[in-house]
């Protein structure tokens, strides 16, 4: 067994799986390093070192009435790097493993019990990987990782350099087509879209009175679509440009009726430097679809008011929305009925709606 009290530089190069490192484990389950198995201490049964095995180990003898999902670590997080790559990397093995865990989390590759981006802080990933604050700070300083937010919980995004470090090439990573995000996306945006998707399923799809039959994230408009061939090319710059164009023809979420027509559009808007263009552009994109509902989901009430102001007084063209509200008005109380704006909700409001169900 390595002496964890003296974690030197060399030892940090030593590949050790998350199950061996994690500071969290559900009661009644332990990981046996020598057998690479999850084990039940009561009957010595062994289970595969992945989430399915974890579930069986939890259910083995004397299962607890309730499991705190925070106690269930991400079980498998293999690095797509060989020994030489790891040896030559500017990052320690622990840092690479953390980058990989964050990357997989933002791609939603873990089961919800392991890590759920809608509810779980990435501080959990830090505990699972057992990485020190300093080592994460280095990743931030060196530009491998970006901190998105602390509200509603801590989220990080792996940058292009970070993806390079863990061997995810741009072309492999450019997911395209309905239902897929893209690499320029932040974990924060992934969280917004996923939370909103669950809420729309619950509030629209499961409501027999709603025309919405299904909800599709990252929906690409047919007209003015981008040539998919551009994504297949070897030219990174062309792929990047295509990805940008792609985003401008794409909705974060749509609701389709039984005939496959768009009846609801939703944009998860972040406030950034080009808000005075971005917000009216998104408004126009939604309005062009003539949806029954055009919903805006925003990080905070304050951000919602900034977006409303950008729609009141956009950089180009006429006011998209004439109505104004005092900054103390919660955005969910806006009564606006315009082609590209029927409601605006802060993400915390969306989460509260979900809480009753999840
Ligand atoms: Zn057992």
Short mmCIF file of C-alpha atoms and ligand atoms in Angstrom, two decimals:
data_model
loop_
_atom_site.label_atom_id
_atom_site.label_comp_id
_atom_site.label_asym_id
_atom_site.label_seq_id
_atom_site.Cartn_x
_atom_site.Cartn_y
_atom_site.Cartn_z
CA UNK A 1 0.00 0.00 0.00
CA UNK A 2 1.33 3.46 -0.85
CA UNK A 3 1.93 5.69 2.10
CA UNK A 4 -0.59 8.45 1.50
CA UNK A 5 0.96 10.66 4.15
CA UNK A 6 3.95 11.29 1.96
CA UNK A 7 2.48 12.01 -1.41
CA UNK A 8 5.52 12.98 -3.42
CA UNK A 9 5.72 14.05 -7.04
CA UNK A 10 6.58 10.53 -8.21
CA UNK A 11 3.78 8.89 -6.38
CA UNK A 12 1.37 11.35 -7.91
CA UNK A 13 2.34 9.86 -11.30
CA UNK A 14 1.17 6.47 -10.06
CA UNK A 15 -2.17 5.52 -11.64
CA UNK A 16 -4.68 4.78 -8.91
CA UNK A 17 -8.35 4.34 -9.74
CA UNK A 18 -11.01 6.53 -8.16
CA UNK A 19 -12.44 3.68 -6.08
CA UNK A 20 -9.05 3.38 -4.41
CA UNK A 21 -8.77 7.09 -3.79
CA UNK A 22 -12.29 8.22 -2.93
CA UNK A 23 -13.06 9.88 0.39
CA UNK A 24 -16.69 8.85 0.05
CA UNK A 25 -18.25 5.39 0.08
CA UNK A 26 -21.78 4.23 0.93
CA UNK A 27 -22.13 2.45 4.29
CA UNK A 28 -21.63 -1.31 4.08
CA UNK A 29 -19.46 -1.25 0.94
CA UNK A 30 -15.70 -1.28 0.61
CA UNK A 31 -13.27 -1.48 -2.26
CA UNK A 32 -10.69 -4.26 -2.18
CA UNK A 33 -7.65 -3.01 -4.11
CA UNK A 34 -5.97 -6.42 -4.43
CA UNK A 35 -9.07 -7.99 -5.99
CA UNK A 36 -10.20 -4.79 -7.81
CA UNK A 37 -13.70 -5.44 -6.52
CA UNK A 38 -16.42 -3.76 -4.49
CA UNK A 39 -17.14 -5.94 -1.48
CA UNK A 40 -19.76 -6.57 1.14
CA UNK A 41 -18.10 -6.85 4.56
CA UNK A 42 -20.87 -9.13 5.89
CA UNK A 43 -20.74 -11.99 3.38
CA UNK A 44 -17.52 -11.23 1.47
CA UNK A 45 -19.37 -11.12 -1.85
CA UNK A 46 -17.48 -9.31 -4.59
CA UNK A 47 -18.95 -7.03 -7.21
CA UNK A 48 -17.65 -5.39 -10.39
CA UNK A 49 -15.90 -2.04 -9.83
CA UNK A 50 -18.53 -0.04 -11.72
CA UNK A 51 -21.90 1.53 -10.87
CA UNK A 52 -23.88 -1.68 -11.49
CA UNK A 53 -21.62 -3.54 -9.08
CA UNK A 54 -21.93 -0.64 -6.64
CA UNK A 55 -25.73 -0.91 -6.67
CA UNK A 56 -25.54 -4.66 -6.00
CA UNK A 57 -22.99 -4.17 -3.23
CA UNK A 58 -25.26 -1.58 -1.57
CA UNK A 59 -28.21 -3.97 -1.82
CA UNK A 60 -26.24 -6.96 -0.50
CA UNK A 61 -26.60 -7.82 3.21
CA UNK A 62 -28.36 -5.28 5.38
CA UNK A 63 -29.04 -2.51 2.80
CA UNK A 64 -29.50 0.95 4.37
CA UNK A 65 -32.98 2.51 4.18
CA UNK A 66 -31.60 5.46 2.30
CA UNK A 67 -28.39 6.24 0.46
CA UNK A 68 -26.93 9.71 0.29
CA UNK A 69 -25.98 10.01 -3.39
CA UNK A 70 -23.03 12.16 -2.29
CA UNK A 71 -21.58 9.02 -0.71
CA UNK A 72 -21.62 7.15 -4.01
CA UNK A 73 -18.45 8.01 -5.92
CA UNK A 74 -18.06 7.98 -9.68
CA UNK A 75 -16.91 4.39 -10.05
CA UNK A 76 -15.11 4.20 -13.37
CA UNK A 77 -13.21 7.08 -14.93
CA UNK A 78 -10.43 5.62 -17.06
CA UNK A 79 -7.93 8.00 -18.65
CA UNK A 80 -7.52 7.59 -22.40
CA UNK A 81 -3.75 8.03 -22.06
CA UNK A 82 -0.88 5.56 -22.11
CA UNK A 83 2.01 5.45 -19.62
CA UNK A 84 4.23 7.68 -21.77
CA UNK A 85 1.49 10.31 -22.14
CA UNK A 86 1.07 10.38 -18.38
CA UNK A 87 4.83 10.48 -17.78
CA UNK A 88 5.31 13.39 -20.20
CA UNK A 89 2.27 15.37 -19.11
CA UNK A 90 2.68 18.73 -17.38
CA UNK A 91 -0.10 17.59 -15.08
CA UNK A 92 0.12 15.02 -12.29
CA UNK A 93 -1.90 11.81 -12.59
CA UNK A 94 -4.28 13.16 -9.95
CA UNK A 95 -4.78 16.34 -11.96
CA UNK A 96 -5.40 14.38 -15.17
CA UNK A 97 -7.90 12.19 -13.38
CA UNK A 98 -9.73 15.24 -12.05
CA UNK A 99 -9.84 16.79 -15.55
CA UNK A 100 -11.24 13.52 -16.88
CA UNK A 101 -13.87 13.35 -14.11
CA UNK A 102 -14.97 16.95 -14.79
CA UNK A 103 -15.04 16.27 -18.53
CA UNK A 104 -17.17 13.15 -18.11
CA UNK A 105 -19.44 14.98 -15.68
CA UNK A 106 -20.10 17.79 -18.13
CA UNK A 107 -20.70 15.22 -20.89
CA UNK A 108 -23.18 13.58 -18.48
CA UNK A 109 -21.45 10.22 -18.83
CA UNK A 110 -21.99 9.26 -15.21
CA UNK A 111 -25.17 7.77 -13.84
CA UNK A 112 -27.19 10.19 -11.72
CA UNK A 113 -26.42 8.21 -8.57
CA UNK A 114 -22.70 8.77 -9.20
CA UNK A 115 -22.78 12.40 -10.27
CA UNK A 116 -25.77 14.47 -11.39
CA UNK A 117 -24.86 17.87 -12.81
CA UNK A 118 -28.31 19.26 -11.94
CA UNK A 119 -27.88 18.74 -8.19
CA UNK A 120 -24.28 17.85 -7.42
CA UNK A 121 -21.43 20.21 -6.73
CA UNK A 122 -18.13 19.35 -8.39
CA UNK A 123 -16.68 19.51 -4.89
CA UNK A 124 -17.94 15.90 -4.79
CA UNK A 125 -15.65 15.06 -7.73
CA UNK A 126 -12.81 16.64 -5.77
CA UNK A 127 -13.58 14.28 -2.87
CA UNK A 128 -13.87 11.25 -5.13
CA UNK A 129 -10.57 11.94 -6.90
CA UNK A 130 -8.98 13.05 -3.62
CA UNK A 131 -7.26 16.08 -5.12
CA UNK A 132 -5.97 19.00 -3.03
CA UNK A 133 -7.25 22.57 -3.49
CA UNK A 134 -3.75 23.66 -4.55
CA UNK A 135 -3.66 21.14 -7.39
CA UNK A 136 -7.00 22.44 -8.68
CA UNK A 137 -5.78 26.03 -8.37
CA UNK A 138 -2.80 25.08 -10.55
CA UNK A 139 -5.15 23.66 -13.19
CA UNK A 140 -7.12 26.94 -13.11
CA UNK A 141 -3.97 29.08 -13.26
CA UNK A 142 -2.50 27.06 -16.14
CA UNK A 143 -5.74 27.32 -18.09
CA UNK A 144 -6.70 23.64 -18.15
CA UNK A 145 -9.83 24.27 -16.16
CA UNK A 146 -12.28 27.13 -15.74
CA UNK A 147 -14.49 27.79 -12.75
CA UNK A 148 -18.04 28.48 -13.92
CA UNK A 149 -19.94 29.20 -10.74
CA UNK A 150 -20.63 28.53 -7.07
CA UNK A 151 -24.35 28.99 -7.49
CA UNK A 152 -26.42 26.84 -7.45
CA UNK A 153 -23.28 24.75 -6.88
CA UNK A 154 -19.59 24.62 -7.82
CA UNK A 155 -19.07 23.78 -11.49
CA UNK A 156 -15.90 23.63 -13.56
CA UNK A 157 -15.42 23.38 -17.31
CA UNK A 158 -12.48 21.66 -18.99
CA UNK A 159 -10.92 24.11 -21.47
CA UNK A 160 -9.47 23.27 -24.91
CA UNK A 161 -6.01 22.91 -23.31
CA UNK A 162 -7.49 20.67 -20.65
CA UNK A 163 -9.09 18.47 -23.30
CA UNK A 164 -5.72 18.27 -25.04
CA UNK A 165 -4.13 17.15 -21.78
CA UNK A 166 -6.55 14.23 -21.42
CA UNK A 167 -6.38 13.33 -25.10
CA UNK A 168 -9.80 14.49 -26.27
CA UNK A 169 -9.24 15.93 -29.73
CA UNK A 170 -11.46 18.66 -31.03
CA UNK A 171 -12.86 16.65 -33.91
CA UNK A 172 -13.78 13.68 -31.78
CA UNK A 173 -15.38 16.02 -29.33
CA UNK A 174 -17.54 18.03 -31.68
CA UNK A 175 -20.84 16.40 -31.09
CA UNK A 176 -23.44 17.43 -33.59
CA UNK A 177 -27.05 16.79 -34.38
CA UNK A 178 -30.09 17.01 -32.15
CA UNK A 179 -29.57 16.21 -28.54
CA UNK A 180 -25.86 16.96 -28.48
CA UNK A 181 -24.05 19.88 -26.99
CA UNK A 182 -20.78 21.18 -28.32
CA UNK A 183 -17.31 21.64 -26.94
CA UNK A 184 -17.54 25.40 -26.57
CA UNK A 185 -20.23 24.80 -24.00
CA UNK A 186 -19.74 25.27 -20.28
CA UNK A 187 -20.75 22.87 -17.52
CA UNK A 188 -22.97 25.66 -16.28
CA UNK A 189 -24.90 25.71 -19.54
CA UNK A 190 -25.14 21.91 -19.55
CA UNK A 191 -26.63 22.12 -16.05
CA UNK A 192 -29.17 24.77 -17.10
CA UNK A 193 -30.27 22.77 -20.14
CA UNK A 194 -30.52 19.47 -18.25
CA UNK A 195 -32.48 20.96 -15.32
CA UNK A 196 -34.82 22.66 -17.75
CA UNK A 197 -35.27 19.52 -19.83
CA UNK A 198 -36.40 17.56 -16.76
CA UNK A 199 -38.76 20.35 -15.72
CA UNK A 200 -40.35 20.54 -19.21
CA UNK A 201 -40.86 16.77 -19.26
CA UNK A 202 -42.57 16.98 -15.89
CA UNK A 203 -44.62 20.12 -16.55
CA UNK A 204 -45.46 19.74 -20.25
CA UNK A 205 -44.90 16.23 -21.64
CA UNK A 206 -46.56 14.55 -18.66
CA UNK A 207 -49.46 17.02 -18.77
CA UNK A 208 -52.19 15.63 -21.08
CA UNK A 209 -53.46 19.17 -21.69
CA UNK A 210 -50.13 20.36 -23.09
CA UNK A 211 -49.51 19.99 -26.84
CA UNK A 212 -45.85 19.17 -26.11
CA UNK A 213 -45.29 15.47 -26.89
CA UNK A 214 -41.54 15.47 -26.45
CA UNK A 215 -38.67 17.69 -25.48
CA UNK A 216 -35.46 17.82 -27.51
CA UNK A 217 -32.32 19.56 -26.25
CA UNK A 218 -29.91 21.26 -28.68
CA UNK A 219 -32.42 21.22 -31.49
CA UNK A 220 -31.08 22.23 -34.87
CA UNK A 221 -33.27 24.27 -37.17
CA UNK A 222 -33.70 22.72 -40.60
CA UNK A 223 -33.48 25.90 -42.63
CA UNK A 224 -30.12 27.60 -42.70
CA UNK A 225 -28.56 24.54 -41.14
CA UNK A 226 -24.85 23.99 -41.31
CA UNK A 227 -23.23 21.55 -43.69
CA UNK A 228 -22.52 18.51 -41.55
CA UNK A 229 -19.55 17.71 -43.79
CA UNK A 230 -17.72 20.67 -42.26
CA UNK A 231 -17.58 18.74 -38.99
CA UNK A 232 -15.97 15.76 -40.66
CA UNK A 233 -13.07 17.73 -42.09
CA UNK A 234 -9.59 17.69 -40.64
CA UNK A 235 -9.38 21.48 -40.48
CA UNK A 236 -9.86 22.53 -36.87
CA UNK A 237 -10.58 26.14 -37.76
CA UNK A 238 -13.32 25.16 -40.20
CA UNK A 239 -14.81 22.83 -37.61
CA UNK A 240 -14.73 25.58 -35.01
CA UNK A 241 -16.42 28.02 -37.35
CA UNK A 242 -19.03 25.43 -38.25
CA UNK A 243 -19.66 24.83 -34.55
CA UNK A 244 -20.25 28.54 -33.99
CA UNK A 245 -22.61 28.81 -36.91
CA UNK A 246 -24.28 25.66 -35.75
CA UNK A 247 -25.04 27.20 -32.36
CA UNK A 248 -26.69 30.18 -34.02
CA UNK A 249 -29.16 27.84 -35.75
CA UNK A 250 -29.83 25.80 -32.70
CA UNK A 251 -32.16 25.99 -29.73
CA UNK A 252 -31.14 24.94 -26.27
CA UNK A 253 -34.46 23.13 -26.00
CA UNK A 254 -37.64 22.77 -27.99
CA UNK A 255 -40.97 21.12 -27.33
CA UNK A 256 -42.45 19.26 -30.30
CA UNK A 257 -46.13 18.39 -30.70
CA UNK A 258 -47.40 15.02 -31.95
CA UNK A 259 -46.77 16.10 -35.55
CA UNK A 260 -43.17 17.01 -34.81
CA UNK A 261 -43.80 20.76 -35.02
CA UNK A 262 -42.00 23.17 -32.73
CA UNK A 263 -44.57 24.51 -30.25
CA UNK A 264 -42.18 25.59 -27.51
CA UNK A 265 -38.71 27.09 -27.63
CA UNK A 266 -36.39 27.69 -24.73
CA UNK A 267 -33.08 29.46 -24.40
CA UNK A 268 -30.86 29.19 -21.35
CA UNK A 269 -29.30 32.62 -21.51
CA UNK A 270 -26.06 33.63 -19.88
CA UNK A 271 -25.18 37.26 -19.43
CA UNK A 272 -21.92 38.06 -21.21
CA UNK A 273 -20.24 40.96 -22.94
CA UNK A 274 -22.33 40.78 -26.13
CA UNK A 275 -25.67 40.56 -24.33
CA UNK A 276 -27.05 43.54 -26.25
CA UNK A 277 -26.70 41.52 -29.45
CA UNK A 278 -27.01 37.97 -28.17
CA UNK A 279 -30.33 38.45 -26.36
CA UNK A 280 -32.16 40.09 -29.30
CA UNK A 281 -30.65 37.46 -31.64
CA UNK A 282 -32.06 34.69 -29.46
CA UNK A 283 -35.37 36.51 -29.28
CA UNK A 284 -35.54 36.71 -33.10
CA UNK A 285 -34.56 33.05 -33.44
CA UNK A 286 -37.40 32.01 -31.15
CA UNK A 287 -39.94 34.43 -32.64
CA UNK A 288 -39.23 33.12 -36.16
CA UNK A 289 -40.58 29.70 -35.08
CA UNK A 290 -43.88 31.22 -33.90
CA UNK A 291 -43.99 28.96 -30.86
CA UNK A 292 -46.88 28.91 -28.39
CA UNK A 293 -44.31 29.39 -25.65
CA UNK A 294 -40.92 31.13 -25.86
CA UNK A 295 -39.22 30.60 -22.52
CA UNK A 296 -36.08 32.19 -21.13
CA UNK A 297 -34.15 30.51 -18.32
CA UNK A 298 -31.65 32.79 -16.60
CA UNK A 299 -28.97 32.36 -13.91
CA UNK A 300 -30.45 34.88 -11.48
CA UNK A 301 -33.18 37.48 -11.17
CA UNK A 302 -30.56 40.20 -11.71
CA UNK A 303 -29.38 38.56 -14.95
CA UNK A 304 -33.01 38.26 -16.05
CA UNK A 305 -33.49 41.99 -15.65
CA UNK A 306 -30.32 42.69 -17.65
CA UNK A 307 -31.63 40.50 -20.45
CA UNK A 308 -35.01 42.23 -20.35
CA UNK A 309 -33.22 45.59 -20.65
CA UNK A 310 -31.27 44.29 -23.66
CA UNK A 311 -34.60 43.32 -25.26
CA UNK A 312 -36.10 46.72 -24.37
CA UNK A 313 -33.18 48.57 -25.91
CA UNK A 314 -31.17 46.27 -28.20
CA UNK A 315 -27.94 47.18 -30.01
CA UNK A 316 -29.70 46.78 -33.37
CA UNK A 317 -33.27 47.22 -34.46
CA UNK A 318 -36.45 47.92 -32.56
CA UNK A 319 -37.41 46.98 -29.03
CA UNK A 320 -38.21 43.28 -28.94
CA UNK A 321 -40.12 43.71 -25.69
CA UNK A 322 -41.69 47.05 -24.73
CA UNK A 323 -42.78 46.16 -21.21
CA UNK A 324 -40.48 47.08 -18.35
CA UNK A 325 -40.40 45.92 -14.75
CA UNK A 326 -38.86 47.20 -11.53
CA UNK A 327 -35.68 45.28 -10.70
CA UNK A 328 -37.32 43.96 -7.56
CA UNK A 329 -39.90 42.03 -9.60
CA UNK A 330 -39.14 38.31 -9.71
CA UNK A 331 -38.81 37.33 -13.37
CA UNK A 332 -41.36 34.53 -12.97
CA UNK A 333 -43.93 37.29 -12.34
CA UNK A 334 -43.33 38.96 -15.72
CA UNK A 335 -46.51 39.03 -17.75
CA UNK A 336 -45.10 39.33 -21.25
CA UNK A 337 -46.66 37.80 -24.34
CA UNK A 338 -44.47 38.44 -27.36
CA UNK A 339 -43.57 36.05 -30.22
CA UNK A 340 -40.08 35.50 -28.75
CA UNK A 341 -40.88 35.90 -25.06
CA UNK A 342 -43.69 34.38 -23.03
CA UNK A 343 -41.95 33.65 -19.72
CA UNK A 344 -38.65 33.99 -17.89
CA UNK A 345 -37.51 31.83 -14.97
CA UNK A 346 -34.36 31.88 -12.87
CA UNK A 347 -32.66 28.49 -12.64
CA UNK A 348 -33.38 28.30 -8.89
CA UNK A 349 -37.09 28.52 -9.69
CA UNK A 350 -36.72 25.64 -12.17
CA UNK A 351 -34.89 23.60 -9.54
CA UNK A 352 -37.63 24.27 -6.99
CA UNK A 353 -40.20 22.92 -9.44
CA UNK A 354 -38.09 19.80 -9.87
CA UNK A 355 -37.44 19.26 -6.21
CA UNK A 356 -40.99 18.13 -5.53
CA UNK A 357 -40.58 15.39 -8.13
CA UNK A 358 -36.99 14.19 -7.86
ZN1 LIG B 1 -23.40 -9.32 1.57
#
